[in-house]
Coordinates of C-alpha atoms in Angstrom, one line a residue:
Chain A
M1 CA 0.0 0.0 0.0
S2 CA 1.1 3.5 -0.6
T3 CA 1.7 5.7 2.4
G4 CA 1.2 8.7 0.1
K5 CA -2.5 8.1 0.2
I6 CA -2.6 8.5 3.9
E7 CA -0.8 11.8 3.8
N8 CA -3.2 13.1 1.2
A9 CA -6.1 12.5 3.5
E10 CA -4.8 15.4 5.6
S11 CA -7.7 15.6 7.9
K12 CA -8.1 13.1 10.7
A13 CA -11.3 11.8 9.1
M14 CA -10.1 8.3 8.5
I15 CA -11.4 5.2 10.1
L16 CA -9.4 2.0 10.4
L17 CA -11.4 -1.2 10.3
L18 CA -9.6 -4.1 11.9
G19 CA -10.3 -7.5 13.3
L20 CA -9.4 -11.1 13.1
R21 CA -9.9 -12.9 9.8
R22 CA -13.4 -13.8 8.8
G23 CA -14.9 -11.3 11.3
G24 CA -17.0 -9.6 8.7
K25 CA -15.1 -6.5 7.9
S26 CA -15.4 -6.5 4.1
S27 CA -19.1 -7.4 4.5
I28 CA -19.6 -4.3 6.6
C29 CA -17.9 -2.1 3.9
K30 CA -19.9 -3.6 1.1
V31 CA -23.3 -3.4 2.8
L32 CA -22.7 0.2 4.0
F33 CA -21.1 1.8 1.0
H34 CA -22.1 -0.3 -1.9
N35 CA -25.7 -1.2 -1.0
M36 CA -24.9 -4.9 -1.3
Q37 CA -27.6 -7.3 -0.2
P38 CA -26.4 -8.8 3.1
L39 CA -27.0 -12.4 1.8
D40 CA -24.6 -11.7 -1.1
T41 CA -21.8 -11.0 1.3
L42 CA -21.6 -14.7 2.1
Y43 CA -19.7 -15.1 -1.1
L44 CA -17.1 -12.4 -0.5
E45 CA -13.5 -13.5 -0.8
S46 CA -10.9 -13.0 1.8
T47 CA -9.3 -9.6 1.6
S48 CA -5.6 -9.7 1.4
N49 CA -4.6 -6.1 0.8
P50 CA -5.5 -3.0 2.7
T51 CA -8.4 -1.4 0.9
M52 CA -9.8 2.1 1.1
E53 CA -13.4 3.2 0.8
H54 CA -13.9 6.9 0.2
F55 CA -17.1 8.3 1.4
S56 CA -17.8 12.0 1.3
T57 CA -20.6 13.6 3.1
L58 CA -20.3 16.7 5.3
I59 CA -16.7 15.6 5.9
D60 CA -14.5 13.6 3.5
L61 CA -14.2 10.3 5.2
A62 CA -12.1 7.3 4.3
V63 CA -12.5 3.8 5.7
M64 CA -9.5 1.7 5.5
E65 CA -9.9 -2.0 5.9
L66 CA -6.9 -4.0 6.9
P67 CA -6.8 -7.8 6.2
G68 CA -7.2 -9.8 9.4
Q69 CA -4.1 -12.0 9.0
L70 CA -1.8 -9.0 8.9
N71 CA 0.7 -8.6 11.7
Y72 CA 0.7 -4.9 12.5
F73 CA 3.9 -5.1 14.5
E74 CA 6.1 -6.3 11.7
P75 CA 8.8 -3.7 11.5
S76 CA 8.6 -3.4 7.8
Y77 CA 5.1 -2.1 8.0
D78 CA 4.6 1.5 8.5
S79 CA 2.0 1.2 11.1
E80 CA 3.2 4.1 13.2
R81 CA 2.4 6.7 10.5
L82 CA -0.9 4.8 9.8
F83 CA -2.2 4.9 13.3
K84 CA -1.1 8.5 13.7
S85 CA -3.1 9.6 10.7
V86 CA -6.5 8.1 11.6
G87 CA -9.2 9.5 13.8
G88 CA -11.0 6.3 14.7
L89 CA -10.2 2.7 15.0
V90 CA -13.0 0.2 14.6
Y91 CA -12.3 -3.3 15.8
V92 CA -14.7 -6.1 14.7
I93 CA -15.3 -9.0 17.0
D94 CA -17.2 -12.0 15.8
S95 CA -19.7 -12.7 18.6
Q96 CA -20.5 -16.2 17.3
D97 CA -16.9 -17.4 17.4
E98 CA -14.5 -17.9 20.2
Y99 CA -13.5 -14.3 21.0
M100 CA -10.7 -14.7 23.5
N101 CA -8.1 -14.4 20.8
A102 CA -9.8 -11.4 19.4
I103 CA -9.8 -9.6 22.7
T104 CA -6.1 -10.2 23.3
N105 CA -5.4 -9.0 19.8
L106 CA -7.6 -5.9 20.4
A107 CA -5.8 -5.1 23.6
M108 CA -2.4 -5.2 21.8
I109 CA -3.7 -2.9 19.1
I110 CA -5.2 -0.5 21.5
E111 CA -1.9 -0.4 23.5
Y112 CA 0.0 0.5 20.3
A113 CA -2.5 2.9 18.9
Y114 CA -2.8 4.7 22.2
K115 CA 0.9 5.1 22.5
V116 CA 1.2 6.6 19.0
N117 CA -1.9 8.6 19.0
P118 CA -3.7 9.3 22.3
N119 CA -6.6 11.1 20.6
I120 CA -7.8 8.1 18.7
N121 CA -11.4 7.0 19.2
I122 CA -11.6 3.3 19.9
E123 CA -14.8 1.5 18.9
V124 CA -15.6 -2.1 19.1
L125 CA -18.3 -3.8 17.1
I126 CA -19.6 -6.9 18.7
H127 CA -20.6 -8.3 15.3
K128 CA -22.9 -10.9 13.9
V129 CA -25.4 -10.7 16.8
D130 CA -28.3 -11.5 14.5
G131 CA -27.9 -15.2 15.4
L132 CA -28.0 -14.7 19.1
S133 CA -31.0 -14.5 21.3
E134 CA -31.8 -11.4 23.3
D135 CA -30.4 -12.7 26.6
F136 CA -27.3 -14.1 24.9
K137 CA -26.5 -10.7 23.3
V138 CA -26.5 -8.9 26.7
D139 CA -24.4 -11.7 28.2
A140 CA -21.9 -11.6 25.3
Q141 CA -21.6 -7.8 25.5
R142 CA -21.0 -7.8 29.3
D143 CA -18.5 -10.6 29.0
I144 CA -16.6 -8.9 26.2
M145 CA -16.6 -5.6 27.9
Q146 CA -15.3 -7.1 31.1
R147 CA -12.6 -9.1 29.5
T148 CA -11.4 -6.2 27.5
G149 CA -11.3 -4.1 30.6
E150 CA -9.2 -6.7 32.3
E151 CA -6.8 -7.0 29.4
L152 CA -6.3 -3.3 29.3
L153 CA -5.8 -3.1 33.0
E154 CA -3.0 -5.6 32.7
L155 CA -1.4 -3.4 30.1
G156 CA -1.7 -0.4 32.4
L157 CA -4.2 1.3 30.1
D158 CA -7.3 1.5 32.2
G159 CA -8.1 5.1 31.2
V160 CA -8.8 4.4 27.6
Q161 CA -12.3 5.1 26.4
V162 CA -13.6 2.1 24.4
S163 CA -17.2 2.2 23.0
F164 CA -19.0 -1.0 22.3
Y165 CA -21.8 -1.6 19.8
L166 CA -23.9 -4.7 19.1
T167 CA -24.1 -5.0 15.3
S168 CA -25.4 -7.1 12.5
I169 CA -25.5 -6.5 8.8
F170 CA -29.0 -8.0 8.5
D171 CA -30.7 -5.2 10.3
H172 CA -30.1 -1.5 10.8
S173 CA -27.8 -1.8 13.8
I174 CA -24.6 -1.5 11.7
Y175 CA -25.8 1.7 10.2
E176 CA -26.7 3.1 13.6
A177 CA -23.3 2.1 15.0
F178 CA -21.4 3.6 12.1
S179 CA -23.4 6.7 12.3
R180 CA -22.3 7.2 15.9
I181 CA -18.7 6.4 14.9
V182 CA -18.7 8.9 12.1
Q183 CA -20.3 11.5 14.2
K184 CA -17.4 11.5 16.6
L185 CA -15.2 12.7 13.7
I186 CA -17.3 15.6 12.7
P187 CA -15.9 18.7 14.4
E188 CA -19.1 20.7 13.7
L189 CA -21.3 18.1 15.3
S190 CA -22.4 20.2 18.2
Y191 CA -23.6 23.1 16.0
L192 CA -25.5 20.6 13.8
E193 CA -27.2 19.2 16.7
N194 CA -28.2 22.6 18.0
M195 CA -29.5 23.6 14.6
L196 CA -31.6 20.5 14.4
D197 CA -32.8 21.0 17.9
N198 CA -33.9 24.5 17.0
L199 CA -35.6 23.2 13.9
I200 CA -37.7 20.5 15.6
Q201 CA -38.7 22.9 18.4
H202 CA -40.3 25.2 16.0
S203 CA -41.9 22.9 13.5
K204 CA -43.8 20.2 15.3
I205 CA -41.1 17.7 14.3
E206 CA -40.7 14.7 16.5
K207 CA -37.4 13.6 15.2
A208 CA -35.0 14.7 12.5
F209 CA -32.0 13.1 10.9
L210 CA -29.4 14.3 8.5
F211 CA -28.8 11.3 6.3
D212 CA -26.1 10.6 3.8
I213 CA -28.3 9.5 0.9
N214 CA -26.0 6.8 -0.5
S215 CA -25.0 5.0 2.7
K216 CA -28.0 5.8 4.9
I217 CA -25.6 6.7 7.7
Y218 CA -26.9 9.7 9.6
V219 CA -24.5 12.5 10.1
S220 CA -26.4 14.1 12.8
T221 CA -29.7 14.1 14.7
D222 CA -31.4 16.2 17.3
S223 CA -30.6 15.6 21.0
S224 CA -33.7 13.6 21.8
P225 CA -32.9 9.9 22.2
V226 CA -32.8 7.8 18.9
D227 CA -35.4 5.2 18.7
I228 CA -34.0 2.5 16.4
Q229 CA -37.4 1.9 14.8
M230 CA -37.8 5.6 14.0
Y231 CA -34.3 5.4 12.4
E232 CA -35.4 2.4 10.3
V233 CA -38.5 4.1 9.0
C234 CA -36.5 7.2 8.0
A235 CA -33.8 5.1 6.4
E236 CA -36.3 3.1 4.4
F237 CA -38.0 6.3 3.4
V238 CA -34.8 7.5 1.8
D239 CA -34.8 4.2 -0.2
V240 CA -38.4 4.6 -1.2
T241 CA -37.8 8.1 -2.4
I242 CA -34.7 7.3 -4.4
D243 CA -36.2 4.2 -6.0
L244 CA -39.5 5.8 -7.1
F245 CA -37.7 8.9 -8.3
D246 CA -35.2 6.9 -10.4
L247 CA -38.0 4.9 -12.1
Y248 CA -39.4 7.9 -13.8
K249 CA -36.3 10.1 -13.9
D250 CA -35.4 9.3 -17.5
S251 CA -38.8 10.0 -19.0
Q252 CA -38.9 13.3 -17.0
Q253 CA -35.5 14.3 -18.4
N254 CA -36.6 13.6 -21.9
E255 CA -39.6 15.7 -21.4
Q256 CA -37.6 18.5 -20.0
K257 CA -35.3 18.5 -22.9
D258 CA -38.1 18.6 -25.4
K259 CA -39.7 21.5 -23.6
N260 CA -36.6 23.5 -22.7
S261 CA -34.5 22.8 -25.7
K262 CA -34.1 26.5 -26.3
A263 CA -34.6 27.8 -22.9
V264 CA -31.9 27.9 -20.3
H265 CA -31.3 24.6 -18.6
N266 CA -33.2 24.6 -15.3
R267 CA -31.1 23.7 -12.4
P268 CA -32.0 20.2 -11.3
R269 CA -34.7 20.2 -8.7
E270 CA -33.7 19.0 -5.3
L271 CA -35.3 15.9 -4.2
K272 CA -38.3 16.3 -1.9
N273 CA -40.8 13.7 -0.7
V274 CA -43.7 14.1 1.7
S275 CA -45.8 11.3 2.9
Q276 CA -48.8 11.4 5.1
L277 CA -49.8 8.4 7.1
G278 CA -53.1 7.3 8.5
N279 CA -52.8 8.8 11.9
D280 CA -51.7 12.2 10.5
V281 CA -48.0 11.6 11.0
I282 CA -46.0 13.1 8.1
I283 CA -42.6 11.8 7.0
Y284 CA -40.7 14.5 5.3
L285 CA -37.5 14.3 3.2
K286 CA -35.6 17.1 1.6
Q287 CA -32.3 17.2 -0.1
M288 CA -29.6 19.3 1.6
I289 CA -26.1 20.0 0.6
R290 CA -23.4 17.5 -0.4
G291 CA -25.5 14.4 -0.7
L292 CA -27.2 14.9 2.5
A293 CA -30.9 14.8 3.1
L294 CA -33.0 15.8 6.0
V295 CA -35.6 13.3 7.0
A296 CA -38.1 14.3 9.7
V297 CA -41.1 12.8 11.3
I298 CA -43.7 15.4 11.8
R299 CA -46.6 15.0 14.3
P300 CA -49.2 17.7 13.8
N301 CA -51.1 16.7 17.0
G302 CA -54.4 18.0 15.8
A303 CA -53.1 21.0 13.9
D304 CA -53.7 21.4 10.3
P305 CA -51.1 19.3 8.4
E306 CA -50.9 21.8 5.5
S307 CA -49.8 24.6 7.7
C308 CA -47.4 22.3 9.5
L309 CA -45.8 21.5 6.2
T310 CA -45.5 25.2 5.2
V311 CA -43.8 26.0 8.5
A312 CA -41.5 23.0 8.1
D313 CA -40.7 24.0 4.6
Y314 CA -39.8 27.5 5.7
N315 CA -37.7 26.3 8.6
V316 CA -35.9 23.7 6.6
D317 CA -34.9 26.3 4.0
I318 CA -33.3 28.3 6.8
L319 CA -31.6 25.2 8.1
K320 CA -30.2 24.5 4.6
K321 CA -28.8 28.0 4.4
G322 CA -27.2 27.5 7.8
L323 CA -25.6 24.3 6.6
E324 CA -24.2 26.0 3.6
E325 CA -22.7 28.7 5.7
I326 CA -21.1 26.2 8.1
W327 CA -19.7 24.3 5.3
A328 CA -18.3 27.4 3.6
N329 CA -16.5 28.4 6.8
A330 CA -15.5 25.0 8.0
R331 CA -13.1 24.4 5.1
I332 CA -10.1 26.6 4.6
H333 CA -9.9 25.5 1.0
P334 CA -13.2 24.0 0.0
K335 CA -13.3 21.8 -3.0
E336 CA -16.2 23.3 -5.0
S337 CA -18.2 20.2 -5.4
S338 CA -21.8 21.3 -5.2
Chain B
M1 CA -72.0 -16.5 -8.2
S2 CA -72.5 -12.8 -7.9
T3 CA -73.7 -12.9 -4.3
N4 CA -70.8 -15.0 -3.3
N5 CA -67.7 -12.9 -2.9
R6 CA -65.5 -15.6 -1.6
K7 CA -63.4 -16.6 -4.5
K8 CA -61.8 -20.0 -4.3
L9 CA -58.6 -20.4 -6.2
L10 CA -57.0 -23.7 -6.6
L11 CA -53.3 -23.7 -7.1
M12 CA -52.3 -27.1 -8.5
G13 CA -49.4 -28.7 -10.2
R14 CA -46.9 -31.4 -9.6
S15 CA -44.4 -31.4 -6.8
G16 CA -41.6 -28.9 -7.2
S17 CA -43.2 -26.9 -9.9
G18 CA -43.0 -23.7 -7.8
K19 CA -46.5 -23.2 -6.6
S20 CA -45.7 -22.2 -3.0
S21 CA -42.9 -19.9 -4.3
M22 CA -45.4 -18.0 -6.4
R23 CA -47.8 -17.6 -3.5
S24 CA -45.0 -16.4 -1.2
I25 CA -43.7 -13.9 -3.7
I26 CA -47.1 -12.4 -4.7
F27 CA -48.9 -12.5 -1.3
S28 CA -46.2 -12.6 1.4
N29 CA -43.5 -10.3 0.1
Y30 CA -40.8 -12.9 -0.3
S31 CA -38.0 -12.1 -2.7
A32 CA -37.2 -14.7 -5.4
F33 CA -34.1 -15.6 -3.5
D34 CA -36.0 -16.3 -0.2
T35 CA -38.2 -19.0 -1.8
R36 CA -35.3 -21.4 -1.6
R37 CA -36.1 -21.9 2.0
L38 CA -39.6 -23.1 1.4
G39 CA -40.2 -26.7 2.1
A40 CA -42.6 -29.0 0.4
T41 CA -46.3 -28.2 1.0
I42 CA -48.1 -30.9 3.0
D43 CA -51.6 -31.5 1.8
V44 CA -53.5 -28.2 1.2
E45 CA -52.3 -24.9 2.6
H46 CA -55.1 -22.3 2.8
S47 CA -54.5 -18.6 2.7
H48 CA -57.1 -15.9 2.8
R49 CA -56.6 -12.5 1.3
R50 CA -59.1 -9.7 1.3
F51 CA -59.0 -8.1 -2.1
L52 CA -60.7 -5.0 -3.3
G53 CA -62.6 -4.8 -0.1
N54 CA -65.6 -6.9 -0.8
M55 CA -63.8 -9.8 -2.3
T56 CA -62.0 -12.6 -0.4
L57 CA -59.4 -14.7 -2.2
N58 CA -59.2 -18.1 -0.7
L59 CA -56.1 -19.6 -2.1
W60 CA -55.8 -23.3 -1.8
D61 CA -52.2 -24.2 -2.3
C62 CA -52.3 -28.0 -3.0
G63 CA -49.2 -29.9 -2.3
G64 CA -48.1 -31.7 -5.4
Q65 CA -46.6 -34.9 -4.3
D66 CA -48.2 -38.0 -5.9
V67 CA -49.6 -39.2 -2.6
F68 CA -51.5 -36.1 -2.0
M69 CA -52.5 -35.8 -5.6
E70 CA -54.0 -39.2 -5.6
N71 CA -56.0 -38.2 -2.5
Y72 CA -57.4 -35.1 -4.1
F73 CA -58.9 -37.0 -7.0
T74 CA -60.4 -39.8 -4.9
K75 CA -61.3 -39.2 -1.3
Q76 CA -61.2 -35.5 -1.1
K77 CA -62.6 -34.7 -4.6
D78 CA -65.9 -33.2 -3.5
H79 CA -64.1 -31.1 -0.9
I80 CA -61.4 -29.8 -3.2
F81 CA -63.3 -29.3 -6.4
Q82 CA -66.5 -27.8 -5.1
M83 CA -67.3 -24.1 -5.7
V84 CA -64.0 -23.4 -7.5
Q85 CA -63.8 -20.0 -9.2
V86 CA -60.3 -20.4 -10.6
L87 CA -58.0 -23.2 -11.3
I88 CA -54.4 -22.2 -11.7
H89 CA -52.4 -25.1 -12.9
V90 CA -48.6 -24.8 -12.9
F91 CA -46.4 -26.7 -15.2
D92 CA -42.7 -27.0 -14.7
V93 CA -41.1 -26.4 -18.2
E94 CA -38.1 -28.5 -17.2
S95 CA -40.3 -31.5 -16.2
Q96 CA -39.2 -34.9 -17.5
E97 CA -42.6 -36.4 -17.4
V98 CA -44.7 -34.0 -19.5
M99 CA -47.3 -36.7 -20.3
K100 CA -47.8 -37.3 -16.6
D101 CA -48.2 -33.6 -15.9
I102 CA -50.8 -33.3 -18.6
E103 CA -52.6 -36.4 -17.3
I104 CA -52.9 -34.8 -13.9
F105 CA -54.2 -31.7 -15.5
T106 CA -56.9 -33.7 -17.3
R107 CA -57.9 -35.4 -14.1
A108 CA -58.3 -32.1 -12.4
L109 CA -60.4 -30.8 -15.4
K110 CA -62.6 -33.9 -15.2
Q111 CA -63.4 -33.2 -11.5
L112 CA -63.9 -29.6 -12.2
K113 CA -66.4 -30.4 -14.9
N114 CA -68.4 -32.3 -12.4
Y115 CA -68.3 -30.0 -9.4
S116 CA -67.8 -26.5 -10.8
P117 CA -68.2 -26.2 -14.5
D118 CA -68.0 -22.4 -14.5
A119 CA -64.5 -22.2 -13.2
K120 CA -61.9 -20.2 -15.1
I121 CA -58.8 -22.1 -16.0
F122 CA -55.3 -20.6 -16.1
V123 CA -52.1 -22.5 -16.9
L124 CA -48.7 -21.1 -16.0
L125 CA -45.6 -22.5 -17.7
H126 CA -43.3 -21.9 -14.9
K127 CA -39.5 -21.7 -14.6
M128 CA -39.2 -20.2 -18.0
D129 CA -35.9 -18.7 -17.1
L130 CA -34.4 -22.1 -17.5
V131 CA -35.2 -22.2 -21.2
Q132 CA -33.0 -20.6 -23.8
L133 CA -34.2 -17.2 -24.8
D134 CA -34.9 -18.0 -28.5
K135 CA -36.7 -21.3 -27.7
R136 CA -39.1 -19.8 -25.1
E137 CA -41.8 -18.6 -27.5
E138 CA -41.8 -21.8 -29.5
L139 CA -42.0 -24.0 -26.5
F140 CA -44.8 -21.9 -25.0
Q141 CA -46.8 -22.1 -28.2
L142 CA -46.3 -25.8 -28.5
M143 CA -47.3 -26.5 -25.0
M144 CA -50.3 -24.2 -25.1
K145 CA -51.6 -25.9 -28.2
K146 CA -51.5 -29.2 -26.6
L147 CA -53.1 -28.0 -23.4
Q148 CA -55.8 -26.1 -25.3
E149 CA -56.8 -29.3 -27.0
T150 CA -57.0 -31.2 -23.8
S151 CA -59.0 -28.6 -22.0
S152 CA -61.6 -28.1 -24.7
E153 CA -62.2 -31.8 -24.6
Y154 CA -63.4 -31.4 -21.1
G155 CA -65.6 -28.4 -21.8
F156 CA -63.3 -25.5 -21.0
P157 CA -62.6 -24.0 -24.4
E158 CA -61.0 -20.7 -23.5
L159 CA -57.8 -21.5 -21.7
V160 CA -55.5 -18.7 -20.8
G161 CA -51.8 -19.4 -20.3
F162 CA -48.8 -17.4 -19.3
P163 CA -45.1 -18.1 -19.4
T164 CA -43.7 -17.2 -16.0
S165 CA -40.6 -17.1 -13.9
I166 CA -40.0 -15.9 -10.4
W167 CA -36.8 -14.1 -11.6
D168 CA -38.5 -11.5 -13.8
E169 CA -41.7 -9.5 -13.9
S170 CA -43.7 -12.2 -15.9
L171 CA -45.0 -13.8 -12.7
Y172 CA -46.3 -10.6 -11.4
K173 CA -47.9 -9.8 -14.7
A174 CA -49.6 -13.2 -14.9
W175 CA -51.1 -12.9 -11.4
S176 CA -52.2 -9.4 -12.0
Q177 CA -54.2 -10.6 -15.0
I178 CA -55.6 -13.6 -13.2
V179 CA -56.8 -11.6 -10.3
C180 CA -58.1 -8.9 -12.6
S181 CA -60.3 -11.4 -14.3
L182 CA -62.2 -11.8 -11.0
I183 CA -63.0 -8.1 -10.8
P184 CA -66.5 -7.6 -12.3
N185 CA -66.3 -4.0 -13.5
M186 CA -62.8 -3.8 -15.1
A187 CA -64.0 -1.9 -18.2
I188 CA -65.4 0.9 -16.2
Y189 CA -62.2 1.3 -14.2
Q190 CA -60.2 1.4 -17.3
A191 CA -62.4 4.0 -18.9
N192 CA -62.4 6.2 -15.8
L193 CA -58.7 5.9 -15.6
K194 CA -58.2 7.2 -19.1
E195 CA -60.5 10.1 -18.4
L196 CA -58.6 10.9 -15.3
Q197 CA -55.3 10.8 -17.2
S198 CA -56.5 13.4 -19.7
V199 CA -57.9 15.6 -17.0
M200 CA -54.8 15.7 -15.0
D201 CA -52.4 15.7 -18.0
A202 CA -50.6 12.8 -16.5
C203 CA -47.7 10.9 -18.0
E204 CA -49.1 7.8 -16.5
I205 CA -51.6 6.6 -13.9
I206 CA -51.5 3.2 -12.4
L207 CA -54.2 1.6 -10.3
F208 CA -53.1 -0.8 -7.5
E209 CA -55.0 -3.0 -5.2
R210 CA -54.3 -1.8 -1.8
S211 CA -53.3 -4.8 0.2
T212 CA -51.5 -6.9 -2.4
F213 CA -50.3 -4.0 -4.6
L214 CA -51.1 -6.0 -7.7
V215 CA -51.7 -3.8 -10.7
I216 CA -55.4 -3.5 -11.5
S217 CA -55.1 -1.2 -14.4
S218 CA -52.7 1.2 -16.0
S219 CA -53.5 4.2 -18.3
N220 CA -50.5 3.5 -20.5
A221 CA -51.5 0.0 -21.7
T222 CA -50.1 0.6 -25.2
N223 CA -47.8 3.6 -25.4
G224 CA -45.5 3.1 -22.4
E225 CA -42.5 1.9 -24.3
S226 CA -40.1 4.6 -23.2
L227 CA -40.6 3.5 -19.6
D228 CA -39.1 0.7 -17.6
P229 CA -41.1 -2.4 -18.5
K230 CA -40.6 -3.8 -15.0
R231 CA -41.9 -0.6 -13.3
F232 CA -45.2 -2.1 -12.1
E233 CA -43.5 -4.8 -10.2
K234 CA -40.9 -2.5 -8.9
I235 CA -43.4 0.1 -7.7
S236 CA -45.4 -2.7 -6.1
N237 CA -42.3 -3.9 -4.3
I238 CA -41.2 -0.5 -3.1
M239 CA -44.7 0.5 -1.9
K240 CA -45.1 -2.8 -0.1
N241 CA -41.9 -2.3 1.7
F242 CA -42.9 1.2 2.6
K243 CA -46.2 0.1 3.9
Q244 CA -44.4 -2.3 6.2
S245 CA -42.1 0.3 7.5
C246 CA -45.2 2.5 8.1
T247 CA -46.5 -0.1 10.5
K248 CA -43.5 0.7 12.7
L249 CA -45.0 4.1 13.3
K250 CA -48.2 2.3 14.1
S251 CA -50.0 3.8 11.1
G252 CA -51.1 3.0 7.6
F253 CA -50.0 4.7 4.4
K254 CA -52.2 7.5 3.0
T255 CA -50.4 9.7 0.5
L256 CA -46.9 10.4 -0.8
V257 CA -45.7 13.2 -3.0
I258 CA -42.3 13.3 -4.6
N259 CA -41.0 16.5 -6.1
D260 CA -44.6 17.7 -6.8
N261 CA -44.4 15.2 -9.6
I262 CA -45.2 11.7 -8.5
Y263 CA -48.4 11.4 -6.4
V264 CA -49.3 8.2 -4.6
S265 CA -52.7 8.3 -2.9
E266 CA -55.5 6.1 -1.7
L267 CA -58.3 6.3 -4.1
S268 CA -60.8 4.2 -2.2
S269 CA -60.7 1.8 0.8
N270 CA -59.1 -0.8 -1.5
M271 CA -57.3 1.0 -4.3
V272 CA -54.2 3.1 -4.5
C273 CA -53.4 5.3 -7.5
F274 CA -49.9 6.1 -8.6
I275 CA -49.8 9.3 -10.7
V276 CA -46.9 10.6 -12.6
L277 CA -47.4 14.1 -14.0
N278 CA -46.0 15.5 -17.2
N279 CA -45.6 18.8 -15.7
S280 CA -44.2 19.2 -12.2
D281 CA -45.1 22.9 -11.9
D282 CA -48.8 22.2 -11.2
C283 CA -50.0 23.5 -7.9
Q284 CA -50.0 20.7 -5.4
Q285 CA -53.4 21.6 -3.9
M286 CA -55.0 21.5 -7.4
V287 CA -53.6 18.0 -8.0
L288 CA -54.8 16.8 -4.7
E289 CA -58.2 18.3 -5.3
N290 CA -58.4 16.5 -8.6
I291 CA -57.6 13.2 -6.9
K292 CA -60.2 13.8 -4.3
K293 CA -62.8 14.5 -7.0
A294 CA -61.8 11.3 -8.8
K295 CA -62.4 9.2 -5.8
Q296 CA -66.1 8.9 -6.3
F297 CA -65.6 7.2 -9.7
F298 CA -63.6 4.4 -8.2
Q299 CA -65.8 3.2 -5.4

């Protein structure tokens, strides 16, 4: 692998994805960033070279996957520079396999990473929990947390913050976990959260997410607790919108061309989708900047849904302007992409 | 049979021909891939589906192993073949024993003639994806000719057949047409839909049944070449998934508007319309008002 690549990604927004072999690292990447069907990941081949996934939302993020059989402490390998350049380290533990080895391996990696780069975020995915029963999940998590703590204590590293997530690629838990991991790397997160808080206070919104349209990871949400079901509904709503829109996109474009052949080319409309449900709940999606979309669940609670929507539209427009401003100021040299 | 709104559909065919797969895909949201997990059907599996509000589809999925088959034609014959509205007979195109398949078909026809002579007969030549592309049409014609002869012998002269496969939209199309044949006032719906299309200046309007999301009718029966040929099936899938995710918010689906251009709305208690406008600058209120006004014509 080229070390030049790492230096190019000058920001700290890179995540290292590590774990023992056959832990499910490539599957996670494929499902998250390539919309692969979870069942198809059964046929993935073993990864033998470090691979990078670039993923650009509000921040430019790169996820680097390291093969499991790699020995990071081989002197020839430039792991010091690598660990210094990343913002987060995600370690995948297969919960359905014997995980003692994995924990020992994890402790060694943490020791090294912490020595080189004390600011690194350490995240542990207790993966493949779809096959475990509810009780067993809790047991496994407690056990893994405890053992990791013991290992770290032995190495004299009891102060290190390690976050644990129960994940599976067959439901939305992996998206949720990655959302939280990515959020830790976004420096503007607190502003975003405040802005969304403001938005939902003033427009009868119950919950609002800023989604990355392609990966369905949410970059930010308001400060009320995230209900995983609510997240699922919103993520699926993004899918519905994109799929239906794509079906008729071509015919629409032809139409537009016929009509506006001489006129100035209209700027492409931003995606917007509003759905009303039986009990007056409204799901609202609007495209924001840089491949992000705001998805909100609006509960009118007796008020007129039309006026609720108008207020929401107005407020969302202001939010969008706010995002644009934050984005303009956040980058010293923005790469004009929108 | 006009007073009786319970429609009994017999789904028959020999073991392994794909009957339960069909049922699971159309009525239980399985993906084609998921059907691998289905086991053999033991005896008859009943499923009830409310369709278009006042109609109930009673689907009798008859297990196709010879032991059960023998039973249907002897001991259970009055139970199985009474009051049948529709017989859907499935043939596996890859089957080695075509003559035996046809023989079972004739035995079913014989019983039907006795117990419910008004039944409609549909045959599905299933697993078409396993046949080479250029041979499909020929094979289908050949088989249909043979089956047509057999069925007219037993007093069912107008036999309708479809080539199907679970891996493409043909299955969905076939079932849509089978189910539509049970709806009494199709022609009225069709005419009303055309009318609505011209009023709204729509690019396309599709009418879906609400619970199964099968296509009842579409305004672009002939001139929809520029559009995705699989769109009905895709929309149906997308909307079914969306409806399921709506249940997580403890609610049912009502309307959906994308970019002021695609409108999906309930039309009556059992129909959903999917409207794509030519012109996305129309005022949203006006479009919704039009849909509201149209509702009375689709009750």
